[in-house]
Short mmCIF file of C-alpha atoms in Angstrom, two decimals:
data_model
loop_
_atom_site.label_atom_id
_atom_site.label_comp_id
_atom_site.label_asym_id
_atom_site.label_seq_id
_atom_site.Cartn_x
_atom_site.Cartn_y
_atom_site.Cartn_z
CA MET A 1 -104.98 -30.58 -62.18
CA ALA A 2 -101.89 -32.32 -60.77
CA ARG A 3 -100.21 -32.14 -64.18
CA LEU A 4 -101.13 -28.48 -64.48
CA LEU A 5 -99.64 -27.71 -61.07
CA LEU A 6 -96.49 -29.61 -61.92
CA THR A 7 -96.15 -27.80 -65.24
CA LEU A 8 -96.53 -24.47 -63.49
CA LEU A 9 -94.05 -25.49 -60.81
CA LEU A 10 -91.43 -26.56 -63.31
CA GLY A 11 -92.00 -23.44 -65.35
CA LEU A 12 -91.51 -21.22 -62.33
CA LEU A 13 -88.46 -23.00 -61.00
CA GLY A 14 -86.72 -23.92 -64.22
CA GLY A 15 -85.56 -27.40 -65.14
CA CYS A 16 -81.90 -26.41 -64.92
CA GLN A 17 -82.30 -25.33 -61.29
CA LEU A 18 -83.94 -28.63 -60.38
CA LEU A 19 -81.20 -30.61 -62.11
CA GLU A 20 -78.52 -28.60 -60.32
CA LEU A 21 -80.16 -29.16 -56.94
CA ASP A 22 -80.40 -32.89 -57.64
CA ARG A 23 -76.75 -32.94 -58.71
CA GLN A 24 -75.67 -31.21 -55.52
CA MET A 25 -77.62 -33.64 -53.34
CA LYS A 26 -76.03 -36.61 -55.12
CA THR A 27 -72.60 -34.98 -54.78
CA ALA A 28 -73.15 -34.62 -51.04
CA GLN A 29 -74.03 -38.30 -50.77
CA ARG A 30 -70.77 -39.23 -52.51
CA THR A 31 -68.39 -36.83 -50.79
CA GLN A 32 -69.83 -36.09 -47.34
CA VAL A 33 -69.96 -38.17 -44.17
CA LEU A 34 -71.77 -37.90 -40.88
CA ILE A 35 -69.96 -37.98 -37.55
CA PRO A 36 -72.89 -38.78 -35.25
CA GLY A 37 -73.15 -39.87 -31.65
CA HIS A 38 -74.87 -39.41 -28.33
CA LEU A 39 -74.01 -38.28 -24.83
CA ALA A 40 -74.62 -41.01 -22.27
CA SER A 41 -77.76 -40.47 -20.24
CA THR A 42 -75.69 -40.96 -17.09
CA ALA A 43 -73.59 -37.88 -17.85
CA GLY A 44 -73.62 -35.35 -15.05
CA GLN A 45 -74.81 -32.41 -17.17
CA THR A 46 -74.98 -30.98 -20.68
CA ALA A 47 -71.64 -31.38 -22.42
CA LEU A 48 -69.88 -29.43 -25.13
CA VAL A 49 -68.77 -31.73 -27.96
CA ALA A 50 -66.02 -30.44 -30.25
CA LEU A 51 -65.01 -31.86 -33.61
CA TYR A 52 -61.32 -31.79 -34.53
CA SER A 53 -59.18 -32.71 -37.51
CA ASP A 54 -55.40 -32.83 -37.10
CA GLY A 55 -55.60 -30.68 -33.99
CA HIS A 56 -57.78 -27.99 -35.58
CA LEU A 57 -61.21 -27.16 -34.19
CA LEU A 58 -63.89 -27.45 -36.88
CA ALA A 59 -67.23 -27.20 -35.07
CA TYR A 60 -68.93 -27.95 -31.77
CA ARG A 61 -72.30 -28.88 -30.30
CA SER A 62 -74.05 -28.54 -26.95
CA VAL A 63 -75.55 -31.93 -26.02
CA ARG A 64 -77.77 -32.80 -23.09
CA PRO A 65 -77.48 -36.21 -21.33
CA GLY A 66 -79.05 -38.82 -23.59
CA GLY A 67 -79.12 -36.39 -26.51
CA LEU A 68 -77.99 -37.08 -30.07
CA PHE A 69 -75.61 -34.96 -32.11
CA TYR A 70 -74.09 -35.02 -35.56
CA PHE A 71 -71.58 -33.20 -37.73
CA ASN A 72 -71.72 -33.19 -41.52
CA MET A 73 -68.26 -32.99 -43.09
CA ALA A 74 -66.23 -33.96 -46.12
CA ALA A 75 -64.83 -37.47 -45.84
CA GLY A 76 -61.67 -37.47 -43.73
CA ASP A 77 -60.11 -38.23 -40.35
CA TYR A 78 -61.71 -36.61 -37.32
CA GLN A 79 -61.60 -36.63 -33.53
CA LEU A 80 -64.22 -35.85 -30.89
CA LEU A 81 -63.66 -34.15 -27.54
CA ALA A 82 -66.56 -33.81 -25.10
CA PHE A 83 -66.43 -32.13 -21.70
CA GLU A 84 -68.75 -30.96 -18.95
CA ASP A 85 -68.28 -27.22 -18.57
CA ARG A 86 -68.99 -27.16 -14.85
CA ASN A 87 -67.86 -23.59 -14.24
CA GLY A 88 -69.52 -22.18 -17.38
CA ASN A 89 -66.40 -20.55 -18.85
CA LEU A 90 -66.66 -22.49 -22.16
CA ARG A 91 -63.13 -23.81 -21.68
CA LEU A 92 -61.89 -27.29 -20.80
CA ASP A 93 -60.30 -27.00 -17.36
CA PRO A 94 -58.13 -29.66 -15.69
CA ASP A 95 -60.77 -30.75 -13.17
CA GLU A 96 -63.65 -31.11 -15.64
CA PRO A 97 -64.84 -34.52 -16.91
CA ARG A 98 -63.95 -35.18 -20.53
CA HIS A 99 -64.03 -37.87 -23.20
CA TRP A 100 -61.52 -37.96 -26.05
CA LEU A 101 -62.41 -40.13 -29.03
CA PRO A 102 -59.44 -40.21 -31.44
CA GLN A 103 -61.15 -42.28 -34.15
CA PRO A 104 -64.92 -41.78 -34.12
CA ARG A 105 -67.00 -43.89 -36.43
CA THR A 106 -68.52 -42.17 -39.43
CA ALA A 107 -71.53 -42.98 -41.59
CA PRO A 108 -72.46 -42.22 -45.19
CA PHE A 109 -74.23 -38.90 -45.61
CA GLN A 110 -78.03 -39.22 -45.62
CA VAL A 111 -80.18 -36.36 -46.87
CA GLN A 112 -83.30 -37.16 -44.85
CA PRO A 113 -82.78 -40.08 -42.45
CA THR A 114 -85.81 -41.54 -40.72
CA GLN A 115 -86.22 -41.37 -36.95
CA GLU A 116 -85.07 -45.00 -36.67
CA GLN A 117 -82.01 -44.25 -38.80
CA ARG A 118 -81.19 -41.24 -36.63
CA ALA A 119 -81.29 -43.39 -33.51
CA ALA A 120 -79.00 -45.95 -35.15
CA LEU A 121 -76.59 -43.21 -36.20
CA GLY A 122 -76.53 -41.82 -32.68
CA SER A 123 -75.36 -45.17 -31.32
CA LEU A 124 -72.17 -45.10 -33.40
CA ASN A 125 -70.23 -42.91 -30.97
CA ALA A 126 -71.17 -42.97 -27.29
CA LEU A 127 -69.58 -40.23 -25.18
CA GLN A 128 -69.27 -40.49 -21.39
CA PRO A 129 -67.13 -37.72 -19.84
CA ARG A 130 -64.99 -38.90 -16.93
CA ALA A 131 -62.18 -37.57 -14.77
CA ALA A 132 -58.90 -36.72 -16.48
CA ASP A 133 -56.60 -39.72 -17.03
CA GLY A 134 -53.49 -37.93 -18.27
CA THR A 135 -54.25 -38.24 -22.00
CA PRO A 136 -52.84 -35.18 -23.82
CA LEU A 137 -55.73 -33.14 -25.23
CA PRO A 138 -56.12 -30.03 -27.37
CA ASP A 139 -56.41 -26.71 -25.59
CA LEU A 140 -60.17 -26.34 -26.04
CA ASP A 141 -61.50 -22.81 -25.51
CA LEU A 142 -64.90 -21.91 -26.99
CA GLY A 143 -64.93 -18.32 -25.75
CA LEU A 144 -66.12 -15.94 -28.46
CA GLU A 145 -62.74 -14.27 -29.01
CA ARG A 146 -61.00 -17.62 -29.43
CA LEU A 147 -63.89 -18.96 -31.50
CA TYR A 148 -63.60 -16.09 -33.96
CA ARG A 149 -59.88 -16.80 -34.24
CA ASP A 150 -60.20 -20.55 -34.79
CA LEU A 151 -63.39 -20.71 -36.87
CA PRO A 152 -63.42 -18.23 -39.78
CA ARG A 153 -67.07 -18.96 -40.59
CA ALA A 154 -68.12 -18.10 -37.03
CA ARG A 155 -66.07 -14.91 -37.27
CA HIS A 156 -68.28 -13.77 -40.14
CA ASN A 157 -71.65 -15.42 -39.45
CA TYR A 158 -72.21 -15.77 -35.72
CA LEU A 159 -73.44 -12.85 -33.63
CA ARG A 160 -71.95 -10.31 -36.02
CA VAL A 161 -73.74 -7.02 -36.69
CA VAL A 162 -75.28 -6.65 -40.16
CA ASP A 163 -78.06 -4.69 -41.85
CA PHE A 164 -80.76 -5.74 -44.27
CA ASP A 165 -78.64 -4.64 -47.24
CA ASP A 166 -75.92 -7.17 -46.50
CA PRO A 167 -74.91 -8.83 -49.81
CA ARG A 168 -75.38 -12.26 -48.23
CA PHE A 169 -79.12 -11.54 -48.26
CA SER A 170 -79.25 -10.64 -51.96
CA GLY A 171 -81.61 -12.22 -54.46
CA GLN A 172 -78.69 -14.07 -56.03
CA ARG A 173 -77.72 -15.63 -52.69
CA THR A 174 -81.35 -16.43 -51.92
CA ALA A 175 -81.66 -18.38 -55.18
CA GLN A 176 -78.35 -20.08 -54.49
CA GLY A 177 -79.57 -21.23 -51.08
CA ALA A 178 -82.66 -22.74 -52.70
CA TRP A 179 -81.09 -24.41 -55.75
CA GLN A 180 -77.34 -24.67 -55.12
CA PRO A 181 -77.30 -25.19 -51.34
CA LEU A 182 -73.84 -26.78 -51.23
CA ASP A 183 -72.40 -23.74 -53.00
CA PHE A 184 -74.29 -21.55 -50.54
CA LEU A 185 -72.82 -23.46 -47.59
CA SER A 186 -69.33 -23.14 -49.02
CA GLU A 187 -69.56 -19.45 -49.90
CA VAL A 188 -71.99 -18.06 -47.30
CA GLY A 189 -73.06 -20.65 -44.73
CA TYR A 190 -75.70 -20.66 -42.04
CA GLY A 191 -75.80 -17.46 -40.02
CA LEU A 192 -77.25 -15.99 -36.84
CA TYR A 193 -76.73 -12.24 -37.09
CA LEU A 194 -77.40 -9.18 -34.95
CA LEU A 195 -78.96 -5.99 -36.27
CA GLU A 196 -77.27 -4.05 -33.45
CA PRO A 197 -74.46 -4.84 -30.98
CA TRP A 198 -75.51 -7.22 -28.23
CA ASP A 199 -77.12 -5.52 -25.23
CA GLU A 200 -77.71 -7.74 -22.20
CA ASP A 201 -80.61 -5.54 -21.08
CA LYS A 202 -82.66 -6.28 -24.20
CA GLU A 203 -84.76 -9.36 -24.99
CA PRO A 204 -83.68 -11.18 -28.15
CA ILE A 205 -86.19 -11.92 -30.92
CA VAL A 206 -84.98 -14.33 -33.61
CA LEU A 207 -86.50 -13.66 -37.05
CA LEU A 208 -86.84 -16.53 -39.56
CA HIS A 209 -87.57 -16.29 -43.28
CA GLY A 210 -89.28 -18.86 -45.50
CA ILE A 211 -88.55 -20.74 -48.71
CA ASN A 212 -86.62 -18.95 -51.47
CA SER A 213 -86.42 -15.93 -49.18
CA SER A 214 -83.97 -14.16 -46.89
CA PRO A 215 -83.93 -12.01 -43.74
CA THR A 216 -84.84 -8.98 -45.88
CA ILE A 217 -88.48 -10.13 -45.77
CA TRP A 218 -88.47 -8.74 -42.21
CA ARG A 219 -87.29 -5.24 -43.11
CA GLU A 220 -90.67 -3.46 -42.72
CA LEU A 221 -91.92 -5.28 -39.62
CA ALA A 222 -88.54 -5.06 -37.90
CA ALA A 223 -88.62 -1.28 -38.30
CA GLY A 224 -91.65 -1.12 -36.01
CA ILE A 225 -90.23 -3.22 -33.16
CA ASP A 226 -88.97 -1.22 -30.18
CA ARG A 227 -85.17 -1.48 -30.36
CA GLU A 228 -84.83 -0.03 -26.87
CA ARG A 229 -86.44 -3.18 -25.45
CA TYR A 230 -85.69 -5.88 -28.01
CA GLN A 231 -82.56 -7.27 -29.64
CA LEU A 232 -83.28 -8.49 -33.18
CA LEU A 233 -81.40 -11.47 -34.56
CA LEU A 234 -81.63 -12.85 -38.11
CA PHE A 235 -81.41 -16.58 -38.82
CA HIS A 236 -80.23 -17.13 -42.39
CA TYR A 237 -80.39 -20.61 -43.89
CA PRO A 238 -80.38 -22.27 -47.35
CA SER A 239 -84.02 -23.11 -47.98
CA GLY A 240 -83.24 -25.95 -50.38
CA LEU A 241 -81.83 -28.21 -47.65
CA PRO A 242 -83.93 -30.46 -45.40
CA LEU A 243 -85.83 -28.43 -42.82
CA SER A 244 -84.67 -30.76 -40.06
CA ASN A 245 -81.07 -29.71 -40.68
CA SER A 246 -81.90 -26.01 -40.38
CA ALA A 247 -83.98 -26.62 -37.24
CA TYR A 248 -81.17 -28.63 -35.67
CA LEU A 249 -78.57 -25.94 -36.34
CA LEU A 250 -80.87 -23.20 -35.07
CA SER A 251 -81.51 -25.17 -31.88
CA GLU A 252 -77.74 -25.51 -31.46
CA ALA A 253 -77.31 -21.77 -31.96
CA LEU A 254 -80.00 -20.99 -29.37
CA ARG A 255 -78.41 -23.34 -26.84
CA ASP A 256 -75.08 -21.66 -27.43
CA LEU A 257 -76.63 -18.20 -27.19
CA GLN A 258 -78.08 -19.06 -23.80
CA LEU A 259 -74.85 -20.60 -22.52
CA ARG A 260 -72.78 -17.71 -23.78
CA LEU A 261 -74.95 -14.61 -23.23
CA ARG A 262 -77.63 -15.83 -20.77
CA PRO A 263 -80.63 -13.76 -21.93
CA ARG A 264 -83.51 -13.55 -19.47
CA ARG A 265 -85.93 -14.82 -22.12
CA LEU A 266 -86.20 -14.91 -25.91
CA HIS A 267 -88.75 -15.19 -28.72
CA LEU A 268 -89.09 -16.64 -32.23
CA PHE A 269 -90.94 -14.83 -35.06
CA ALA A 270 -91.23 -16.70 -38.36
CA HIS A 271 -92.71 -16.15 -41.81
CA SER A 272 -94.09 -18.90 -44.05
CA MET A 273 -91.95 -22.07 -44.08
CA GLY A 274 -89.79 -20.49 -41.39
CA GLY A 275 -92.59 -21.36 -38.96
CA LEU A 276 -92.03 -25.06 -39.71
CA VAL A 277 -88.35 -24.63 -38.91
CA ALA A 278 -89.12 -22.65 -35.75
CA ARG A 279 -91.58 -25.19 -34.34
CA ARG A 280 -89.16 -28.08 -34.85
CA THR A 281 -86.43 -25.98 -33.24
CA VAL A 282 -88.54 -25.61 -30.11
CA GLN A 283 -89.14 -29.37 -30.02
CA LEU A 284 -85.40 -29.99 -30.17
CA LEU A 285 -84.88 -27.80 -27.11
CA GLN A 286 -85.91 -30.36 -24.52
CA PRO A 287 -87.12 -29.45 -21.00
CA GLY A 288 -84.24 -28.06 -18.99
CA ASP A 289 -82.26 -27.68 -22.21
CA GLY A 290 -83.02 -24.02 -22.87
CA ASP A 291 -86.70 -24.22 -23.78
CA GLU A 292 -87.87 -22.62 -20.53
CA LYS A 293 -86.62 -19.21 -21.68
CA LEU A 294 -88.47 -19.37 -24.99
CA CYS A 295 -91.64 -17.41 -24.35
CA LEU A 296 -93.27 -16.38 -27.62
CA LEU A 297 -93.59 -18.17 -30.96
CA LEU A 298 -95.29 -15.90 -33.50
CA THR A 299 -95.82 -17.13 -37.05
CA LEU A 300 -97.15 -15.42 -40.17
CA ALA A 301 -98.71 -17.31 -43.11
CA THR A 302 -97.11 -20.63 -42.13
CA PRO A 303 -98.19 -23.69 -44.17
CA TRP A 304 -98.60 -26.06 -41.22
CA GLY A 305 -100.22 -28.67 -43.44
CA GLY A 306 -97.66 -28.38 -46.24
CA HIS A 307 -98.29 -27.52 -49.87
CA PRO A 308 -100.02 -29.67 -52.51
CA SER A 309 -97.58 -28.60 -55.22
CA ALA A 310 -94.74 -30.09 -53.19
CA ALA A 311 -96.53 -33.44 -53.14
CA THR A 312 -97.05 -33.20 -56.89
CA GLY A 313 -93.37 -32.51 -57.40
CA VAL A 314 -92.32 -35.46 -55.22
CA SER A 315 -94.60 -37.87 -57.06
CA ARG A 316 -93.93 -36.68 -60.61
CA VAL A 317 -90.32 -35.44 -60.72
CA PRO A 318 -87.63 -38.16 -60.51
CA LEU A 319 -85.18 -35.82 -58.78
CA ASP A 320 -84.12 -35.33 -55.17
CA VAL A 321 -85.64 -32.07 -53.87
CA PRO A 322 -85.44 -32.32 -50.05
CA VAL A 323 -87.64 -29.34 -49.27
CA TRP A 324 -90.44 -30.76 -51.43
CA ARG A 325 -90.36 -33.97 -49.42
CA ASP A 326 -90.63 -32.00 -46.19
CA MET A 327 -93.38 -29.72 -47.51
CA ALA A 328 -95.55 -32.47 -49.00
CA PRO A 329 -98.77 -32.90 -46.96
CA GLY A 330 -98.45 -35.92 -44.69
CA SER A 331 -94.64 -35.93 -44.83
CA ALA A 332 -92.65 -37.40 -41.96
CA TYR A 333 -91.38 -33.92 -41.12
CA LEU A 334 -94.85 -32.37 -40.90
CA ASP A 335 -96.26 -35.31 -38.95
CA LYS A 336 -93.48 -34.96 -36.40
CA LEU A 337 -94.26 -31.28 -35.83
CA PHE A 338 -97.50 -32.02 -34.02
CA ALA A 339 -96.71 -35.47 -32.65
CA THR A 340 -95.45 -33.70 -29.52
CA PRO A 341 -97.10 -30.54 -28.17
CA LEU A 342 -94.92 -27.56 -27.44
CA PRO A 343 -94.20 -26.58 -23.82
CA ARG A 344 -97.25 -25.21 -22.01
CA HIS A 345 -95.47 -22.00 -21.05
CA LEU A 346 -94.75 -21.11 -24.70
CA ARG A 347 -97.20 -18.49 -26.00
CA GLN A 348 -98.24 -19.18 -29.60
CA TRP A 349 -99.64 -16.44 -31.82
CA GLN A 350 -100.58 -17.24 -35.41
CA LEU A 351 -101.28 -14.68 -38.13
CA VAL A 352 -103.04 -16.10 -41.20
CA ALA A 353 -103.15 -14.43 -44.63
CA TYR A 354 -106.21 -14.98 -46.82
CA ALA A 355 -106.15 -12.38 -49.64
CA GLY A 356 -104.48 -12.59 -53.06
CA ASN A 357 -106.19 -15.81 -54.13
CA SER A 358 -104.27 -17.51 -56.96
CA ARG A 359 -106.05 -19.61 -59.57
CA MET A 360 -102.98 -21.82 -59.77
CA ILE A 361 -104.04 -23.39 -56.46
CA ALA A 362 -107.36 -25.24 -56.46
CA GLU A 363 -108.43 -24.24 -52.95
CA PRO A 364 -108.68 -20.81 -51.28
CA ASN A 365 -105.21 -19.40 -50.68
CA ASP A 366 -103.14 -16.29 -49.99
CA GLY A 367 -101.57 -16.31 -53.44
CA THR A 368 -98.98 -18.86 -52.37
CA VAL A 369 -100.20 -21.10 -49.53
CA PRO A 370 -103.61 -22.78 -49.19
CA LEU A 371 -105.70 -21.30 -46.40
CA ALA A 372 -106.49 -24.79 -45.10
CA SER A 373 -102.77 -25.43 -44.63
CA GLN A 374 -102.38 -22.29 -42.54
CA LEU A 375 -105.46 -23.28 -40.53
CA LEU A 376 -104.43 -26.86 -39.79
CA PRO A 377 -106.61 -27.92 -36.83
CA ALA A 378 -103.63 -29.17 -34.81
CA ALA A 379 -102.00 -25.75 -35.13
CA GLN A 380 -105.20 -23.96 -34.20
CA ASP A 381 -105.61 -26.10 -31.11
CA GLU A 382 -102.29 -24.92 -29.69
CA ALA A 383 -102.61 -21.25 -30.63
CA GLU A 384 -103.27 -18.84 -27.81
CA HIS A 385 -104.33 -16.24 -30.39
CA LEU A 386 -105.12 -16.65 -34.09
CA PHE A 387 -105.86 -13.74 -36.43
CA LEU A 388 -106.97 -13.68 -40.07
CA LEU A 389 -105.53 -10.79 -42.07
CA GLN A 390 -106.77 -9.60 -45.44
CA GLU A 391 -103.27 -9.73 -46.91
CA ASP A 392 -101.48 -11.94 -49.37
CA HIS A 393 -98.50 -14.14 -48.54
CA VAL A 394 -95.91 -11.37 -48.82
CA GLY A 395 -98.16 -8.43 -48.00
CA ILE A 396 -98.66 -9.75 -44.48
CA MET A 397 -95.00 -8.86 -43.88
CA ARG A 398 -95.67 -5.20 -44.74
CA SER A 399 -99.02 -4.80 -43.06
CA GLY A 400 -99.79 -2.23 -40.41
CA ARG A 401 -102.18 -4.75 -38.90
CA SER A 402 -99.35 -7.29 -38.62
CA GLN A 403 -97.17 -4.67 -36.96
CA ALA A 404 -99.87 -3.88 -34.41
CA LEU A 405 -100.37 -7.57 -33.62
CA LEU A 406 -96.64 -8.15 -33.14
CA GLN A 407 -96.61 -5.31 -30.65
CA ARG A 408 -99.72 -6.64 -28.91
CA ALA A 409 -98.11 -10.06 -28.57
CA LEU A 410 -94.99 -8.56 -27.00
CA ASP A 411 -97.05 -6.33 -24.71
CA SER A 412 -98.99 -9.37 -23.49
CA LEU A 413 -95.88 -10.83 -21.86
CA PRO A 414 -95.54 -10.40 -18.09
CA PRO A 415 -92.56 -8.49 -16.67
CA ASP A 416 -90.86 -11.80 -15.85
CA GLY A 417 -91.29 -15.33 -17.12
CA CYS A 418 -93.59 -16.30 -19.96
CA THR A 419 -97.08 -16.63 -18.52
CA PRO A 420 -99.06 -14.20 -16.34
#
């Protein structure tokens, strides 16, 4: 049976695609570096950490005291500038503590470092913002207007209004994100998009897609969500990269969203593998670090226990396919998801698909994901509500029943806060 599954998997994916993905992962290991570090636990508050090269801003992170951060870049010379934004204007002012690191230590790129390796990487660059000492520093302003000027990728991919027909969501780009993720990052990049201009009176809902998919999977269900009350955002990521990377960057985007726009509360809706990304994202938002405004996590057909075909691929194919490693039952990524429970105030609704049984999978399934994986006991234990829908893996995203349950979940929220 394992050989049959592997044969089917290779036939569906194509050997050339697997070889290209493996080539891109090996290229990244040769040409990319990590600029990791941590903010000292004695820091007065969350700090903004900016990465520079030759005076040009490249990226930034929001890091809580004691928290780790990393940047993944081509090998080169970089600088780090951290500061405590005490007045909340996203700009380094003369009286704000800062730490300038002109020659941060780098590390070889690692596709899927272990937890111990992550801790070791974080120790490479320790940042402790202090009072100004007269050192000349770049004029750091992370306001949105300046950000769009200095970071072309942000100008196109961050909080920009799109629709579901955007060419970045095409089938060609979806396949590229799965099998040529470095090309995807170079040509498209991660994105957090708006379906309508930002309205501070609306509650944001972030929509996540799954593997070999795109935000277009949400077209039908999004049409039924009340746009007078809710602001829909689309998280777009290359599904061939490690899930931990996508979760980390989404958590950074949500921190930034809360610092920048200060929504009253927000929600995550995720399909399939997107649920695995969403749950890890919530874990990365530590208490007092933005998690208290996350109220509703709703997932549809999520393989909480992984997929047996991924395990078969890992054991039988001598190539580096990061998403297979993450999706293999018992993987380090999956084990971590339930090692720590989510915050008690977070409402969890799970929609499970059980129709469309495929003979390619030995156990009952929805045509793509085993039912047992969707019904992982640890996931059930945390769910406030769990519903079984007679839909297949994709049909659940077009179902009137799904639409009604999404609305019921939103209607269950109190006027303020997350719990009644």
